[in-house]
N, CA and C of each residue as an Amber inpcrd file, in Angstrom:
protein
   453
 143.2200000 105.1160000 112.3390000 142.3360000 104.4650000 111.3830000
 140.9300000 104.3870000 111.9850000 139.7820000 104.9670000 111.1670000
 138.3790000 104.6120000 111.9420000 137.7480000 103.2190000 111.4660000
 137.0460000 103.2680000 112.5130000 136.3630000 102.0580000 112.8410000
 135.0830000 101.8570000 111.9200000 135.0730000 100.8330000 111.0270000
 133.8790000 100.7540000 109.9580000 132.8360000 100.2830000 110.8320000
 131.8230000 100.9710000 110.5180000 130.0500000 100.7370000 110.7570000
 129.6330000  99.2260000 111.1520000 130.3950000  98.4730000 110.8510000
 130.4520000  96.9340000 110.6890000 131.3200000  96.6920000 111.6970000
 132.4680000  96.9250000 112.3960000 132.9790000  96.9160000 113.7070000
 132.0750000  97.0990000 114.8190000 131.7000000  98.5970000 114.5720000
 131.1900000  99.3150000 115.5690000 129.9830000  98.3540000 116.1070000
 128.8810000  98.0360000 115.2520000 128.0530000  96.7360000 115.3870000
 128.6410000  96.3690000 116.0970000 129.4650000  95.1380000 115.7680000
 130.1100000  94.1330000 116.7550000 130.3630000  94.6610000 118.3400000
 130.9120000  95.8690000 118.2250000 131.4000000  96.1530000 119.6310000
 130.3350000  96.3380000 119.8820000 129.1270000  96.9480000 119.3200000
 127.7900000  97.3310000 120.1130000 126.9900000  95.5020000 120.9190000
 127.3340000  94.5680000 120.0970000 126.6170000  93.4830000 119.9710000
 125.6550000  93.3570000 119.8660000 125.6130000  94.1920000 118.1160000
 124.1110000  94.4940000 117.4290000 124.6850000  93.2730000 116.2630000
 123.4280000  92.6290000 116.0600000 123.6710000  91.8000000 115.0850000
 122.4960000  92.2070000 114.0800000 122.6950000  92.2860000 112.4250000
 121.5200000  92.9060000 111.9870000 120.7810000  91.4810000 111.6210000
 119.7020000  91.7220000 111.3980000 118.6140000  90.6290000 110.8190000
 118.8530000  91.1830000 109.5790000 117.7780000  89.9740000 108.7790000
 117.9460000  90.0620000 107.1950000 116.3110000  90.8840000 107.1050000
 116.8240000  92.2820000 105.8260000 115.8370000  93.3990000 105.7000000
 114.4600000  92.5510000 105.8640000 112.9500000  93.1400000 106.8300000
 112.2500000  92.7610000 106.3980000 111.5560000  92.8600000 105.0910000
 110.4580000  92.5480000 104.7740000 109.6800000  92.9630000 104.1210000
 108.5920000  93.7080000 103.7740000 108.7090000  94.9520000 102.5470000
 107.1870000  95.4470000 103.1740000 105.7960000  95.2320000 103.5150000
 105.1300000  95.6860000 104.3000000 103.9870000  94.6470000 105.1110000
 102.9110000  95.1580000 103.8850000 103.1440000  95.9770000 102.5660000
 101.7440000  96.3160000 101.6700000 102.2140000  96.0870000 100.4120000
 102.2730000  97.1710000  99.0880000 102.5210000  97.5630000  98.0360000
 103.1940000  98.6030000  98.2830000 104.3640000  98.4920000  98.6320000
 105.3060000  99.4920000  98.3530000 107.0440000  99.1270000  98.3580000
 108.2380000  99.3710000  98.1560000 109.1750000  98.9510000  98.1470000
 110.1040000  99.6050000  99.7850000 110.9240000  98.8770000 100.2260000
 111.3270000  98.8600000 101.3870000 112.3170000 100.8310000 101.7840000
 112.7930000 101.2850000  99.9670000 113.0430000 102.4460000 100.1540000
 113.3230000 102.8910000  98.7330000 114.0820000 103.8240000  98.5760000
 114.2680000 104.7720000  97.5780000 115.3890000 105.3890000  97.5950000
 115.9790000 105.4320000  96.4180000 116.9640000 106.5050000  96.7130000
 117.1430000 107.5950000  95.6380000 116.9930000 109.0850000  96.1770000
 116.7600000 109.7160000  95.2510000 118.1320000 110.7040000  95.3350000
 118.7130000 111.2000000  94.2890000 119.8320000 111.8770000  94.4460000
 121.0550000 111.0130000  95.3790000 121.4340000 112.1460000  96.1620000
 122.3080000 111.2490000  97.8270000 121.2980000 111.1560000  99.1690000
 119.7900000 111.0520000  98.6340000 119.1360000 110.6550000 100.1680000
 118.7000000 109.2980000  99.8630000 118.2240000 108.3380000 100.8060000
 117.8730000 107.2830000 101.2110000 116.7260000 106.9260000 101.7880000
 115.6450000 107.3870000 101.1890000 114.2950000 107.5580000 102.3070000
 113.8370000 105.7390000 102.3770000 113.9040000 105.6920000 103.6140000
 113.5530000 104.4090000 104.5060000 112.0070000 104.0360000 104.5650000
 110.7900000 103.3450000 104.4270000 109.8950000 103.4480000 104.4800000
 109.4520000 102.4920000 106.1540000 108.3510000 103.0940000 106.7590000
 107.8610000 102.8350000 107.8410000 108.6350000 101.5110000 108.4010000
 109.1940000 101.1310000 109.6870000 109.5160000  99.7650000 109.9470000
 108.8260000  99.7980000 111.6430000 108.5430000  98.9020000 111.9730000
 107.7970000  98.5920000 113.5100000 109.4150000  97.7250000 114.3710000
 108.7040000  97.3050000 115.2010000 109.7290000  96.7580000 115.9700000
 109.6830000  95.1890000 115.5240000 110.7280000  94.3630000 116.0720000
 110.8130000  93.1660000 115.5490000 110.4030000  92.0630000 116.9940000
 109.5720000  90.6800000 116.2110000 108.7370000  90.4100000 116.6630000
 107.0380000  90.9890000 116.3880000 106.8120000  91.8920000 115.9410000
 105.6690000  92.5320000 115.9840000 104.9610000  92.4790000 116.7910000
 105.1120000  93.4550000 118.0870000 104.5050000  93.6380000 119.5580000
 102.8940000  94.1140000 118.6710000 102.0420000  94.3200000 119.9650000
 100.9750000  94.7560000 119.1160000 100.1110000  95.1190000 120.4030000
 100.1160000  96.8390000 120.3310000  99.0540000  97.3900000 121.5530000
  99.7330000  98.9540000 121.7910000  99.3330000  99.3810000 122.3860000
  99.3910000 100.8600000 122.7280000 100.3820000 101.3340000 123.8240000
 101.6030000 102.3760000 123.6500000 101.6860000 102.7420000 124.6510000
 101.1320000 103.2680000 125.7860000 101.5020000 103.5710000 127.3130000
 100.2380000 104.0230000 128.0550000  99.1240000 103.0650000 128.3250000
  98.9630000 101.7930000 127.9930000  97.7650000 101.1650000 128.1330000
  98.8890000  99.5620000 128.4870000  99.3860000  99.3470000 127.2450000
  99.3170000  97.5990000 126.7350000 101.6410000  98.0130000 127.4980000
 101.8590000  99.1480000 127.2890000 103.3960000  99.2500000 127.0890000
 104.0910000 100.6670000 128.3970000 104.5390000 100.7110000 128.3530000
 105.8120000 101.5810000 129.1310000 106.2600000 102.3420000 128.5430000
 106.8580000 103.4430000 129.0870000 107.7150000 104.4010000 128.1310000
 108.5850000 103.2240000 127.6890000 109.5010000 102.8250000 128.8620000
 110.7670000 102.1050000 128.8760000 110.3190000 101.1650000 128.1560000
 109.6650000 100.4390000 127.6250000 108.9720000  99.5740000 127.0110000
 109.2840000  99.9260000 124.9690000 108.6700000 101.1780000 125.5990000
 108.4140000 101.9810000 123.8440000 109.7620000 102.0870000 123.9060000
 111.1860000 102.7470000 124.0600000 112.1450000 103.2190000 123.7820000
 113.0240000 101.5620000 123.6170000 112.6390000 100.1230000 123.9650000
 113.3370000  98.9480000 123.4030000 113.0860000  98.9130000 122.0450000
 110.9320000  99.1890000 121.9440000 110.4030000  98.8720000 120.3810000
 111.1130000  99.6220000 119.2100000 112.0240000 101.1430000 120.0710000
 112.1580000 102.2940000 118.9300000 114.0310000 101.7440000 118.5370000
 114.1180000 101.0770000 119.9960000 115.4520000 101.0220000 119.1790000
 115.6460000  99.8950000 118.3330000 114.5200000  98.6560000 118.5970000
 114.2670000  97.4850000 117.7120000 113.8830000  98.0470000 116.3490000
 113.1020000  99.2500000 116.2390000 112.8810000  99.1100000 114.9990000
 113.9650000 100.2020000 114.2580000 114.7030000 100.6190000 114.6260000
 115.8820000 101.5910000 114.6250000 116.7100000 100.1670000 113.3710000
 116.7640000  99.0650000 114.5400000 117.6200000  97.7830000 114.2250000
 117.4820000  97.4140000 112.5930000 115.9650000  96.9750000 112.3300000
 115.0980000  97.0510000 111.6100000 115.7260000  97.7050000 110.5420000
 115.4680000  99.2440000 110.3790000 115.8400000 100.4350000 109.2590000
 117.6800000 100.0520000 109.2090000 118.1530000  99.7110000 110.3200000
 119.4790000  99.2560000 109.3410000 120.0040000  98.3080000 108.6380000
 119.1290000  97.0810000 108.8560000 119.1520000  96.0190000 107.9200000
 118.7340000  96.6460000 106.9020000 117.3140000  97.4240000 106.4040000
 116.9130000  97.7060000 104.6690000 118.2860000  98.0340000 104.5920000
 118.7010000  99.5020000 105.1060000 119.7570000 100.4240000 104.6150000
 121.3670000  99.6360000 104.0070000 121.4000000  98.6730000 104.8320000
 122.7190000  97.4230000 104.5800000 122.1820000  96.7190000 103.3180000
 120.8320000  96.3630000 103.3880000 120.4720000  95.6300000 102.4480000
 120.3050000  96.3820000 100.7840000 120.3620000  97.7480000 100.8330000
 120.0840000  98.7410000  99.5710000 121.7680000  98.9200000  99.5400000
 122.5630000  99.6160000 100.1780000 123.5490000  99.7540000  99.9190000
 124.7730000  98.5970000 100.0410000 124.3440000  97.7550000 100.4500000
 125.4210000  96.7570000 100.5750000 126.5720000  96.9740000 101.9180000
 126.5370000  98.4360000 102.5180000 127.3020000  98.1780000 103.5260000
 126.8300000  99.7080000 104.4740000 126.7630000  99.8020000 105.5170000
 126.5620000 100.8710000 106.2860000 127.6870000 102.2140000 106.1100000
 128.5870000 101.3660000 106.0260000 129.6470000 102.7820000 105.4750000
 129.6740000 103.6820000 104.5610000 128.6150000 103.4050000 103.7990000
 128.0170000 104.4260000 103.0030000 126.8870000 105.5520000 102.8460000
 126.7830000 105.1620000 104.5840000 126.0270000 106.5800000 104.7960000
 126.6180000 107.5090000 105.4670000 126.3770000 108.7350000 104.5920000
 127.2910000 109.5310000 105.2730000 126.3720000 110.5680000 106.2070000
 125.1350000 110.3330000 106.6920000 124.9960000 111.0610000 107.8280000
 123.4470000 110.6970000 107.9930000 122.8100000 110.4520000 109.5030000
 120.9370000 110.3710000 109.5760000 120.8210000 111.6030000 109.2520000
 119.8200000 111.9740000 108.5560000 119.1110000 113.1880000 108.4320000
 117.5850000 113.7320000 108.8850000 116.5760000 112.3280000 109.3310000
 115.8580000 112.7630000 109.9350000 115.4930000 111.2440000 110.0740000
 114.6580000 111.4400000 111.4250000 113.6230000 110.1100000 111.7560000
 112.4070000 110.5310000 111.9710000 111.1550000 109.8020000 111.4500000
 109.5560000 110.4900000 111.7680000 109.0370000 109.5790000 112.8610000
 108.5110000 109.4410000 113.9250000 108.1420000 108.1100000 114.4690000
 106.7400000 108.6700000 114.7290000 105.9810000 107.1230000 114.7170000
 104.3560000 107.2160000 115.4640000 104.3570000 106.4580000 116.2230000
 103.8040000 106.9170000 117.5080000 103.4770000 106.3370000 118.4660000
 102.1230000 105.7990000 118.6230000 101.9750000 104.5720000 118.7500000
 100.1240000 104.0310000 119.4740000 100.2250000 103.9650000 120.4040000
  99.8680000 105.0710000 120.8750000  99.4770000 105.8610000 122.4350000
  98.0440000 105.9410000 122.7810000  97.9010000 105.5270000 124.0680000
  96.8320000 105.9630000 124.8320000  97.0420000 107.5920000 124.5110000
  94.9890000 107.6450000 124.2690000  95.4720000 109.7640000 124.2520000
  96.1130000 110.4240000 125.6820000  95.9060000 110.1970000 126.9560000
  96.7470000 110.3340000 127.7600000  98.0470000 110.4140000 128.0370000
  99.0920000 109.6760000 127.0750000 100.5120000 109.2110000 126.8730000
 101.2960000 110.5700000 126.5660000 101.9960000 111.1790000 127.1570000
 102.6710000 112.2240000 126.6160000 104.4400000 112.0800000 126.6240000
 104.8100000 110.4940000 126.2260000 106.3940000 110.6150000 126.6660000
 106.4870000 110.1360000 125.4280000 105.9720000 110.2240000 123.9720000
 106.4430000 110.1270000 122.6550000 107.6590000 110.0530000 122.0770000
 108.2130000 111.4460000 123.2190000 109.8060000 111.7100000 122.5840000
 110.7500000 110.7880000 123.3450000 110.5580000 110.5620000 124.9370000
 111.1670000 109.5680000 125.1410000 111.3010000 108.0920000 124.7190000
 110.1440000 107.6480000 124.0660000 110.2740000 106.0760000 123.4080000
 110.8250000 106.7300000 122.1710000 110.7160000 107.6300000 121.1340000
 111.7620000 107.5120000 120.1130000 113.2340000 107.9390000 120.4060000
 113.3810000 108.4580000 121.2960000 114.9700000 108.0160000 121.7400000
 115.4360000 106.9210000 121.6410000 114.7140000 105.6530000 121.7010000
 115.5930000 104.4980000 121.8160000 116.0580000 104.4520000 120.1440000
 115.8840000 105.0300000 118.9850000 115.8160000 105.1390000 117.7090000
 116.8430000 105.9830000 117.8100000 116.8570000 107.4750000 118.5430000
 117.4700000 108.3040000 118.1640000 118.8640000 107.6850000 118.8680000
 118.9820000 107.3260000 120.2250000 119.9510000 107.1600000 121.0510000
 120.6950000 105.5680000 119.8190000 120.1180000 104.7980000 119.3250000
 121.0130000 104.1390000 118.3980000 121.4000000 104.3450000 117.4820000
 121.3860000 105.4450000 116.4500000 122.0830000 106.1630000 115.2070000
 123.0090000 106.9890000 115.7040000 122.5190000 107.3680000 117.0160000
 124.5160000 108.4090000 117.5420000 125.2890000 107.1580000 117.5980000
 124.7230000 106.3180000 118.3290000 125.8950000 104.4870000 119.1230000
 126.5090000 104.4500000 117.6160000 126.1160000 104.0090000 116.7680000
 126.8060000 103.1480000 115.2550000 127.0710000 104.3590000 114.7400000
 126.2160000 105.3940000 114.1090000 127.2040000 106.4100000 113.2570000
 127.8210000 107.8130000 113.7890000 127.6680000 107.8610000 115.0980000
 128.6060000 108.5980000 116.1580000 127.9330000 109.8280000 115.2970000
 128.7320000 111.2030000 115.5700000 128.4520000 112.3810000 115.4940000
 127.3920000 112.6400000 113.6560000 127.6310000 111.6510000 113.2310000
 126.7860000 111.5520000 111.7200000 125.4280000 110.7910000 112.0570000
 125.2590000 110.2690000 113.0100000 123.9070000 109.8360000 113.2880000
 123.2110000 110.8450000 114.2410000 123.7220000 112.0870000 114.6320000
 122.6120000 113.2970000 115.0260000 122.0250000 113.7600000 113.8750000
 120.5820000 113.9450000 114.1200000 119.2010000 113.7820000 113.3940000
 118.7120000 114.8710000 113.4140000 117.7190000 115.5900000 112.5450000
 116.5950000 116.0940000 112.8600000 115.4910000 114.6290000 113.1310000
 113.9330000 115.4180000 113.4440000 113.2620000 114.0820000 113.6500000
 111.7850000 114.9020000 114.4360000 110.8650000 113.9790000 114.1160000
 109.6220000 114.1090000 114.6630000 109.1310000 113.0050000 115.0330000
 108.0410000 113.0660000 116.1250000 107.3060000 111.9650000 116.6790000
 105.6030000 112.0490000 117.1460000 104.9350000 111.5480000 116.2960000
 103.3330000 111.8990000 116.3870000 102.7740000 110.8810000 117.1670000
 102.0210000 111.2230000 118.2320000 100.5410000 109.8780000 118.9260000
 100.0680000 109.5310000 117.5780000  99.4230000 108.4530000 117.4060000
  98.7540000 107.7770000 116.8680000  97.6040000 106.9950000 117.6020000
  96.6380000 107.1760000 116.8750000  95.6570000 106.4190000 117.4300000
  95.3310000 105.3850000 116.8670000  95.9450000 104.3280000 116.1170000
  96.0370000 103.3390000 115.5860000  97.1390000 103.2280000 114.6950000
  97.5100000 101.8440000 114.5920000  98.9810000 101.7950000 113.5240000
  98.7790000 100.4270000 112.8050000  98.7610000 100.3330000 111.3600000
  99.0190000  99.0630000 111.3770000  99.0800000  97.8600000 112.3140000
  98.3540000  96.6980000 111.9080000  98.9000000  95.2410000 112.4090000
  98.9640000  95.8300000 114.3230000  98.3870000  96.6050000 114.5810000
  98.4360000  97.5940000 116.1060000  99.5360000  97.4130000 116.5980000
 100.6300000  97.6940000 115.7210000 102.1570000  98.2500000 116.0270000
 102.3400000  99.0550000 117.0660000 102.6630000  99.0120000 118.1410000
 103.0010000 100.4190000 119.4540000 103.4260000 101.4360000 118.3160000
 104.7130000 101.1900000 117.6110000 105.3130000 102.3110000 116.8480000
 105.9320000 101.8270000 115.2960000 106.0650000 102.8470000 114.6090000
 106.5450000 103.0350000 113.1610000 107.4940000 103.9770000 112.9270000
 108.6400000 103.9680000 112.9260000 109.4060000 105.0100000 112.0830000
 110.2090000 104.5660000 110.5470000 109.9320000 106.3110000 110.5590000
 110.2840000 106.1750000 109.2820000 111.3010000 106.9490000 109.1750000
 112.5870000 106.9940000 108.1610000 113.5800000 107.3130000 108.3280000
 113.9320000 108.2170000 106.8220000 115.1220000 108.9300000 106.5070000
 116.4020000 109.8140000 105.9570000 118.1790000 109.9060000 105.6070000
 118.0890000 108.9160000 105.2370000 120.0090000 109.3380000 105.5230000
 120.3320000 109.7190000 103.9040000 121.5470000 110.5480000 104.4740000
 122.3910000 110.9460000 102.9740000 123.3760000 109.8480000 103.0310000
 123.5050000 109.2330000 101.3560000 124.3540000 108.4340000 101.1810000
 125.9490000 109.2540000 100.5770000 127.3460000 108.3100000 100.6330000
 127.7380000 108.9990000 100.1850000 127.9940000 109.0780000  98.6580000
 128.4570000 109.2920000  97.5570000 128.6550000 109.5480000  96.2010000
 129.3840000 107.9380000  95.9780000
């Protein structure tokens, strides 16, 4: 028997928060067909400063998996339960990087490295990760997310 999305949490001793809210005029996501597009989420707490300057790689890869945390509360909160996604399909992240900063891909690992933990071989991703030279509310990072739901 497998282990529901809602176990796996527990064993992770991920507890979700309740979805934030969006920080403008726009709604938290969409769902079009069987995708799920996630709109921008930062890390929780709202750190505020630059990698390379104000943060750490190791620093950035807590914010990516905080805001990883983040995108699964909306996703629980639209579908009512995580077990209904049936696979990540992509993550976009921005980094507020010093222009010097070149470990982008390592702070969105902490994003990528928590969608394998909870949805195991269905949480391998495509995915991109851009410097930014400013972010919102001066967020270190923003991703934005993809999953297929299932029918």
């Amino acid at each position: 028997m497998s282990t529901s999305i809602e176990e796996r949490l527990r064993d992770l001793g991920i507890i979700l928060p309740e979805a934030s809210d969006p920080a403008a005029n726009y709604t938290n996501c969409v769902i079009a067909g069987s995708l799920l597009f996630v709109a921008g989420k930062g890390p929780s707490g709202k750190p505020k400063g630059k990698l390379g300057q104000a943060y750490s790689t190791e620093e950035g890869y807590q914010f990516a998996r905080s805001a990883g945390i983040e995108i699964l509360a909306v996703v629980k909160q639209a579908l009512g339960s995580l077990d209904l996604v049936a696979r990540v399909v992509k993550l976009q992240g921005f980094v507020n990087a010093d222009p010097a900063f070149e470990q982008h891909h390592l702070v969105l690992n902490g994003c990528s490295d928590l969608m394998r933990e909870v949805f195991g071989d269905s949480g391998i991703h495509s995915r991109s990760v851009m410097g930014a030279n400013s972010l919102r509310d001066n967020l270190p990072l923003v991703i934005d997310s993809i999953f297929e739901i299932k029918p």
